[in-house]
Amino acid sequence: MMRGEKIGLRARHEADVPILHAELYNDVATRSRTDSRPWQPMPQKSAHSPFAVAELSDKAAPFSVVELDSQALAGAAVLWGIDTHNRTAHLRVSLLPAFRGRGLGSDVVRVLCEYGFAVRGMQRLQVDTLADNASMIAAAKHAGFTIEGTLRRSAWVYGAFADLVVLGLLAHEWTS
């Protein structure tokens, strides 16, 4: 487990999948804000669930987020789109509703950066988030990310187009 101040990132357990699927995937409006793929009804035991425990991949590193004090499952985090040639990757954080607004997101982003830079040797990490996702933007900026631009009306989100903000952090800018 990789530890931050408030959270730990650990391997996804089979027992995590039904909770993550029920609280994060089945909330259609919220899920449509966090994934560019269209939501489709899917049973939580499906091998296609985005939270299903899969074989190891060089393209993604999925984690379960655990609150250290309670040891409770707090959400999911992933380093995805890993490009080993260019040494770049994206990160995504999804906290369960009961754990939002408690400052855990900033800690998750910091630990994902540690994993990306110190463990995987990435040169660049990137966050792509909706322009109105103030929590994710603040968490990324707190970890040292810089807003690099806005992709206007580039995300289809539950019936309307929304702006997408791109934030980046380079290895030499990261402070552990």
PDB file of N, CA and C in Angstrom, residues 68-129:
ATOM      1  N   LEU A  68      -7.170   6.016   5.914  1.00  0.00           N
ATOM      2  CA  LEU A  68      -6.253   5.369   6.853  1.00  0.00           C
ATOM      3  C   LEU A  68      -6.835   5.232   8.257  1.00  0.00           C
ATOM      4  N   ASP A  69      -7.517   6.266   8.760  1.00  0.00           N
ATOM      5  CA  ASP A  69      -8.050   6.212  10.124  1.00  0.00           C
ATOM      6  C   ASP A  69      -9.044   5.074  10.312  1.00  0.00           C
ATOM      7  N   SER A  70      -9.989   4.954   9.401  1.00  0.00           N
ATOM      8  CA  SER A  70     -11.059   3.958   9.554  1.00  0.00           C
ATOM      9  C   SER A  70     -10.801   2.665   8.792  1.00  0.00           C
ATOM     10  N   GLN A  71      -9.857   2.687   7.865  1.00  0.00           N
ATOM     11  CA  GLN A  71      -9.583   1.577   6.950  1.00  0.00           C
ATOM     12  C   GLN A  71     -10.771   1.296   6.020  1.00  0.00           C
ATOM     13  N   ALA A  72     -11.680   2.266   5.898  1.00  0.00           N
ATOM     14  CA  ALA A  72     -12.861   2.120   5.043  1.00  0.00           C
ATOM     15  C   ALA A  72     -12.499   2.411   3.592  1.00  0.00           C
ATOM     16  N   LEU A  73     -13.157   1.704   2.684  1.00  0.00           N
ATOM     17  CA  LEU A  73     -13.024   1.973   1.261  1.00  0.00           C
ATOM     18  C   LEU A  73     -13.591   3.363   0.995  1.00  0.00           C
ATOM     19  N   ALA A  74     -12.788   4.242   0.404  1.00  0.00           N
ATOM     20  CA  ALA A  74     -13.197   5.628   0.178  1.00  0.00           C
ATOM     21  C   ALA A  74     -13.382   5.958  -1.290  1.00  0.00           C
ATOM     22  N   GLY A  75     -12.912   5.094  -2.195  1.00  0.00           N
ATOM     23  CA  GLY A  75     -13.072   5.383  -3.610  1.00  0.00           C
ATOM     24  C   GLY A  75     -12.096   4.622  -4.474  1.00  0.00           C
ATOM     25  N   ALA A  76     -11.899   5.151  -5.680  1.00  0.00           N
ATOM     26  CA  ALA A  76     -11.029   4.524  -6.668  1.00  0.00           C
ATOM     27  C   ALA A  76     -10.118   5.583  -7.266  1.00  0.00           C
ATOM     28  N   ALA A  77      -8.935   5.166  -7.664  1.00  0.00           N
ATOM     29  CA  ALA A  77      -7.987   6.053  -8.332  1.00  0.00           C
ATOM     30  C   ALA A  77      -7.248   5.221  -9.369  1.00  0.00           C
ATOM     31  N   VAL A  78      -6.840   5.877 -10.432  1.00  0.00           N
ATOM     32  CA  VAL A  78      -6.145   5.135 -11.487  1.00  0.00           C
ATOM     33  C   VAL A  78      -5.161   6.041 -12.207  1.00  0.00           C
ATOM     34  N   LEU A  79      -4.017   5.483 -12.521  1.00  0.00           N
ATOM     35  CA  LEU A  79      -3.086   6.076 -13.466  1.00  0.00           C
ATOM     36  C   LEU A  79      -3.408   5.361 -14.775  1.00  0.00           C
ATOM     37  N   TRP A  80      -3.843   6.096 -15.790  1.00  0.00           N
ATOM     38  CA  TRP A  80      -4.316   5.462 -17.022  1.00  0.00           C
ATOM     39  C   TRP A  80      -3.664   6.120 -18.240  1.00  0.00           C
ATOM     40  N   GLY A  81      -3.824   5.487 -19.376  1.00  0.00           N
ATOM     41  CA  GLY A  81      -3.215   6.014 -20.593  1.00  0.00           C
ATOM     42  C   GLY A  81      -1.708   6.064 -20.474  1.00  0.00           C
ATOM     43  N   ILE A  82      -1.153   5.109 -19.766  1.00  0.00           N
ATOM     44  CA  ILE A  82       0.294   5.097 -19.538  1.00  0.00           C
ATOM     45  C   ILE A  82       1.008   4.851 -20.864  1.00  0.00           C
ATOM     46  N   ASP A  83       1.884   5.757 -21.204  1.00  0.00           N
ATOM     47  CA  ASP A  83       2.681   5.682 -22.428  1.00  0.00           C
ATOM     48  C   ASP A  83       4.132   5.530 -21.986  1.00  0.00           C
ATOM     49  N   THR A  84       4.637   4.305 -22.045  1.00  0.00           N
ATOM     50  CA  THR A  84       5.988   4.044 -21.542  1.00  0.00           C
ATOM     51  C   THR A  84       7.076   4.626 -22.435  1.00  0.00           C
ATOM     52  N   HIS A  85       6.788   4.845 -23.706  1.00  0.00           N
ATOM     53  CA  HIS A  85       7.783   5.442 -24.597  1.00  0.00           C
ATOM     54  C   HIS A  85       7.984   6.928 -24.276  1.00  0.00           C
ATOM     55  N   ASN A  86       6.888   7.668 -24.190  1.00  0.00           N
ATOM     56  CA  ASN A  86       6.968   9.099 -23.902  1.00  0.00           C
ATOM     57  C   ASN A  86       6.954   9.406 -22.405  1.00  0.00           C
ATOM     58  N   ARG A  87       6.751   8.356 -21.605  1.00  0.00           N
ATOM     59  CA  ARG A  87       6.728   8.441 -20.139  1.00  0.00           C
ATOM     60  C   ARG A  87       5.695   9.463 -19.650  1.00  0.00           C
ATOM     61  N   THR A  88       4.469   9.288 -20.157  1.00  0.00           N
ATOM     62  CA  THR A  88       3.351  10.136 -19.758  1.00  0.00           C
ATOM     63  C   THR A  88       2.193   9.270 -19.284  1.00  0.00           C
ATOM     64  N   ALA A  89       1.323   9.865 -18.488  1.00  0.00           N
ATOM     65  CA  ALA A  89       0.125   9.169 -18.020  1.00  0.00           C
ATOM     66  C   ALA A  89      -0.891  10.204 -17.544  1.00  0.00           C
ATOM     67  N   HIS A  90      -2.127   9.758 -17.437  1.00  0.00           N
ATOM     68  CA  HIS A  90      -3.225  10.572 -16.912  1.00  0.00           C
ATOM     69  C   HIS A  90      -3.614  10.004 -15.550  1.00  0.00           C
ATOM     70  N   LEU A  91      -4.258  10.834 -14.738  1.00  0.00           N
ATOM     71  CA  LEU A  91      -4.777  10.296 -13.493  1.00  0.00           C
ATOM     72  C   LEU A  91      -6.236  10.669 -13.308  1.00  0.00           C
ATOM     73  N   ARG A  92      -6.937   9.779 -12.602  1.00  0.00           N
ATOM     74  CA  ARG A  92      -8.363   9.967 -12.322  1.00  0.00           C
ATOM     75  C   ARG A  92      -8.619   9.566 -10.874  1.00  0.00           C
ATOM     76  N   VAL A  93      -9.464  10.337 -10.201  1.00  0.00           N
ATOM     77  CA  VAL A  93      -9.843  10.080  -8.818  1.00  0.00           C
ATOM     78  C   VAL A  93     -11.356  10.090  -8.723  1.00  0.00           C
ATOM     79  N   SER A  94     -11.938   9.090  -8.083  1.00  0.00           N
ATOM     80  CA  SER A  94     -13.382   9.038  -7.841  1.00  0.00           C
ATOM     81  C   SER A  94     -13.606   8.633  -6.391  1.00  0.00           C
ATOM     82  N   LEU A  95     -14.095   9.569  -5.600  1.00  0.00           N
ATOM     83  CA  LEU A  95     -14.370   9.266  -4.195  1.00  0.00           C
ATOM     84  C   LEU A  95     -15.843   8.928  -4.009  1.00  0.00           C
ATOM     85  N   LEU A  96     -16.113   7.996  -3.101  1.00  0.00           N
ATOM     86  CA  LEU A  96     -17.492   7.659  -2.760  1.00  0.00           C
ATOM     87  C   LEU A  96     -18.156   8.895  -2.151  1.00  0.00           C
ATOM     88  N   PRO A  97     -19.461   9.066  -2.351  1.00  0.00           N
ATOM     89  CA  PRO A  97     -20.145  10.269  -1.857  1.00  0.00           C
ATOM     90  C   PRO A  97     -19.887  10.587  -0.387  1.00  0.00           C
ATOM     91  N   ALA A  98     -19.828   9.593   0.470  1.00  0.00           N
ATOM     92  CA  ALA A  98     -19.633   9.828   1.907  1.00  0.00           C
ATOM     93  C   ALA A  98     -18.242  10.374   2.234  1.00  0.00           C
ATOM     94  N   PHE A  99     -17.299  10.289   1.289  1.00  0.00           N
ATOM     95  CA  PHE A  99     -15.919  10.714   1.555  1.00  0.00           C
ATOM     96  C   PHE A  99     -15.550  12.009   0.832  1.00  0.00           C
ATOM     97  N   ARG A 100     -16.490  12.585   0.115  1.00  0.00           N
ATOM     98  CA  ARG A 100     -16.217  13.835  -0.602  1.00  0.00           C
ATOM     99  C   ARG A 100     -16.247  15.012   0.357  1.00  0.00           C
ATOM    100  N   GLY A 101     -15.480  16.055   0.010  1.00  0.00           N
ATOM    101  CA  GLY A 101     -15.469  17.273   0.805  1.00  0.00           C
ATOM    102  C   GLY A 101     -14.681  17.169   2.100  1.00  0.00           C
ATOM    103  N   ARG A 102     -13.830  16.165   2.209  1.00  0.00           N
ATOM    104  CA  ARG A 102     -13.056  15.963   3.435  1.00  0.00           C
ATOM    105  C   ARG A 102     -11.553  16.132   3.214  1.00  0.00           C
ATOM    106  N   GLY A 103     -11.179  16.662   2.057  1.00  0.00           N
ATOM    107  CA  GLY A 103      -9.763  16.891   1.785  1.00  0.00           C
ATOM    108  C   GLY A 103      -8.984  15.657   1.376  1.00  0.00           C
ATOM    109  N   LEU A 104      -9.675  14.568   1.084  1.00  0.00           N
ATOM    110  CA  LEU A 104      -8.976  13.341   0.706  1.00  0.00           C
ATOM    111  C   LEU A 104      -8.450  13.396  -0.728  1.00  0.00           C
ATOM    112  N   GLY A 105      -9.149  14.125  -1.601  1.00  0.00           N
ATOM    113  CA  GLY A 105      -8.769  14.177  -3.007  1.00  0.00           C
ATOM    114  C   GLY A 105      -7.356  14.687  -3.221  1.00  0.00           C
ATOM    115  N   SER A 106      -6.978  15.719  -2.491  1.00  0.00           N
ATOM    116  CA  SER A 106      -5.621  16.260  -2.622  1.00  0.00           C
ATOM    117  C   SER A 106      -4.581  15.223  -2.234  1.00  0.00           C
ATOM    118  N   ASP A 107      -4.869  14.462  -1.194  1.00  0.00           N
ATOM    119  CA  ASP A 107      -3.944  13.420  -0.752  1.00  0.00           C
ATOM    120  C   ASP A 107      -3.852  12.305  -1.795  1.00  0.00           C
ATOM    121  N   VAL A 108      -4.988  11.933  -2.382  1.00  0.00           N
ATOM    122  CA  VAL A 108      -4.982  10.894  -3.423  1.00  0.00           C
ATOM    123  C   VAL A 108      -4.129  11.355  -4.603  1.00  0.00           C
ATOM    124  N   VAL A 109      -4.317  12.598  -5.041  1.00  0.00           N
ATOM    125  CA  VAL A 109      -3.546  13.115  -6.174  1.00  0.00           C
ATOM    126  C   VAL A 109      -2.053  13.089  -5.850  1.00  0.00           C
ATOM    127  N   ARG A 110      -1.670  13.505  -4.653  1.00  0.00           N
ATOM    128  CA  ARG A 110      -0.245  13.496  -4.267  1.00  0.00           C
ATOM    129  C   ARG A 110       0.334  12.082  -4.307  1.00  0.00           C
ATOM    130  N   VAL A 111      -0.415  11.107  -3.793  1.00  0.00           N
ATOM    131  CA  VAL A 111       0.096   9.729  -3.774  1.00  0.00           C
ATOM    132  C   VAL A 111       0.150   9.157  -5.187  1.00  0.00           C
ATOM    133  N   LEU A 112      -0.828   9.489  -6.031  1.00  0.00           N
ATOM    134  CA  LEU A 112      -0.767   9.060  -7.437  1.00  0.00           C
ATOM    135  C   LEU A 112       0.455   9.658  -8.134  1.00  0.00           C
ATOM    136  N   CYS A 113       0.776  10.906  -7.808  1.00  0.00           N
ATOM    137  CA  CYS A 113       1.976  11.531  -8.378  1.00  0.00           C
ATOM    138  C   CYS A 113       3.233  10.802  -7.923  1.00  0.00           C
ATOM    139  N   GLU A 114       3.285  10.448  -6.654  1.00  0.00           N
ATOM    140  CA  GLU A 114       4.425   9.687  -6.148  1.00  0.00           C
ATOM    141  C   GLU A 114       4.565   8.374  -6.914  1.00  0.00           C
ATOM    142  N   TYR A 115       3.440   7.695  -7.103  1.00  0.00           N
ATOM    143  CA  TYR A 115       3.470   6.437  -7.856  1.00  0.00           C
ATOM    144  C   TYR A 115       3.944   6.693  -9.292  1.00  0.00           C
ATOM    145  N   GLY A 116       3.366   7.698  -9.938  1.00  0.00           N
ATOM    146  CA  GLY A 116       3.716   7.970 -11.335  1.00  0.00           C
ATOM    147  C   GLY A 116       5.161   8.378 -11.526  1.00  0.00           C
ATOM    148  N   PHE A 117       5.632   9.279 -10.694  1.00  0.00           N
ATOM    149  CA  PHE A 117       6.997   9.788 -10.868  1.00  0.00           C
ATOM    150  C   PHE A 117       8.057   8.901 -10.230  1.00  0.00           C
ATOM    151  N   ALA A 118       7.876   8.523  -8.963  1.00  0.00           N
ATOM    152  CA  ALA A 118       8.915   7.783  -8.246  1.00  0.00           C
ATOM    153  C   ALA A 118       8.927   6.292  -8.594  1.00  0.00           C
ATOM    154  N   VAL A 119       7.748   5.707  -8.741  1.00  0.00           N
ATOM    155  CA  VAL A 119       7.693   4.258  -8.989  1.00  0.00           C
ATOM    156  C   VAL A 119       7.751   3.937 -10.486  1.00  0.00           C
ATOM    157  N   ARG A 120       6.959   4.661 -11.289  1.00  0.00           N
ATOM    158  CA  ARG A 120       6.866   4.344 -12.718  1.00  0.00           C
ATOM    159  C   ARG A 120       7.810   5.158 -13.596  1.00  0.00           C
ATOM    160  N   GLY A 121       8.451   6.174 -13.052  1.00  0.00           N
ATOM    161  CA  GLY A 121       9.417   6.952 -13.826  1.00  0.00           C
ATOM    162  C   GLY A 121       8.802   7.820 -14.903  1.00  0.00           C
ATOM    163  N   MET A 122       7.581   8.279 -14.691  1.00  0.00           N
ATOM    164  CA  MET A 122       6.927   9.137 -15.671  1.00  0.00           C
ATOM    165  C   MET A 122       7.626  10.494 -15.738  1.00  0.00           C
ATOM    166  N   GLN A 123       7.540  11.124 -16.891  1.00  0.00           N
ATOM    167  CA  GLN A 123       8.073  12.466 -17.108  1.00  0.00           C
ATOM    168  C   GLN A 123       6.963  13.506 -16.979  1.00  0.00           C
ATOM    169  N   ARG A 124       5.724  13.099 -17.292  1.00  0.00           N
ATOM    170  CA  ARG A 124       4.592  14.026 -17.283  1.00  0.00           C
ATOM    171  C   ARG A 124       3.339  13.299 -16.836  1.00  0.00           C
ATOM    172  N   LEU A 125       2.582  13.952 -15.948  1.00  0.00           N
ATOM    173  CA  LEU A 125       1.262  13.470 -15.547  1.00  0.00           C
ATOM    174  C   LEU A 125       0.242  14.521 -15.944  1.00  0.00           C
ATOM    175  N   GLN A 126      -0.948  14.060 -16.297  1.00  0.00           N
ATOM    176  CA  GLN A 126      -1.982  14.967 -16.781  1.00  0.00           C
ATOM    177  C   GLN A 126      -3.317  14.646 -16.138  1.00  0.00           C
ATOM    178  N   VAL A 127      -4.079  15.704 -15.857  1.00  0.00           N
ATOM    179  CA  VAL A 127      -5.452  15.596 -15.368  1.00  0.00           C
ATOM    180  C   VAL A 127      -6.345  16.265 -16.404  1.00  0.00           C
ATOM    181  N   ASP A 128      -7.379  15.566 -16.820  1.00  0.00           N
ATOM    182  CA  ASP A 128      -8.409  16.125 -17.695  1.00  0.00           C
ATOM    183  C   ASP A 128      -9.691  16.114 -16.878  1.00  0.00           C
ATOM    184  N   THR A 129     -10.271  17.283 -16.609  1.00  0.00           N
ATOM    185  CA  THR A 129     -11.474  17.333 -15.785  1.00  0.00           C
ATOM    186  C   THR A 129     -12.409  18.411 -16.296  1.00  0.00           C
TER     187      THR A 129
END
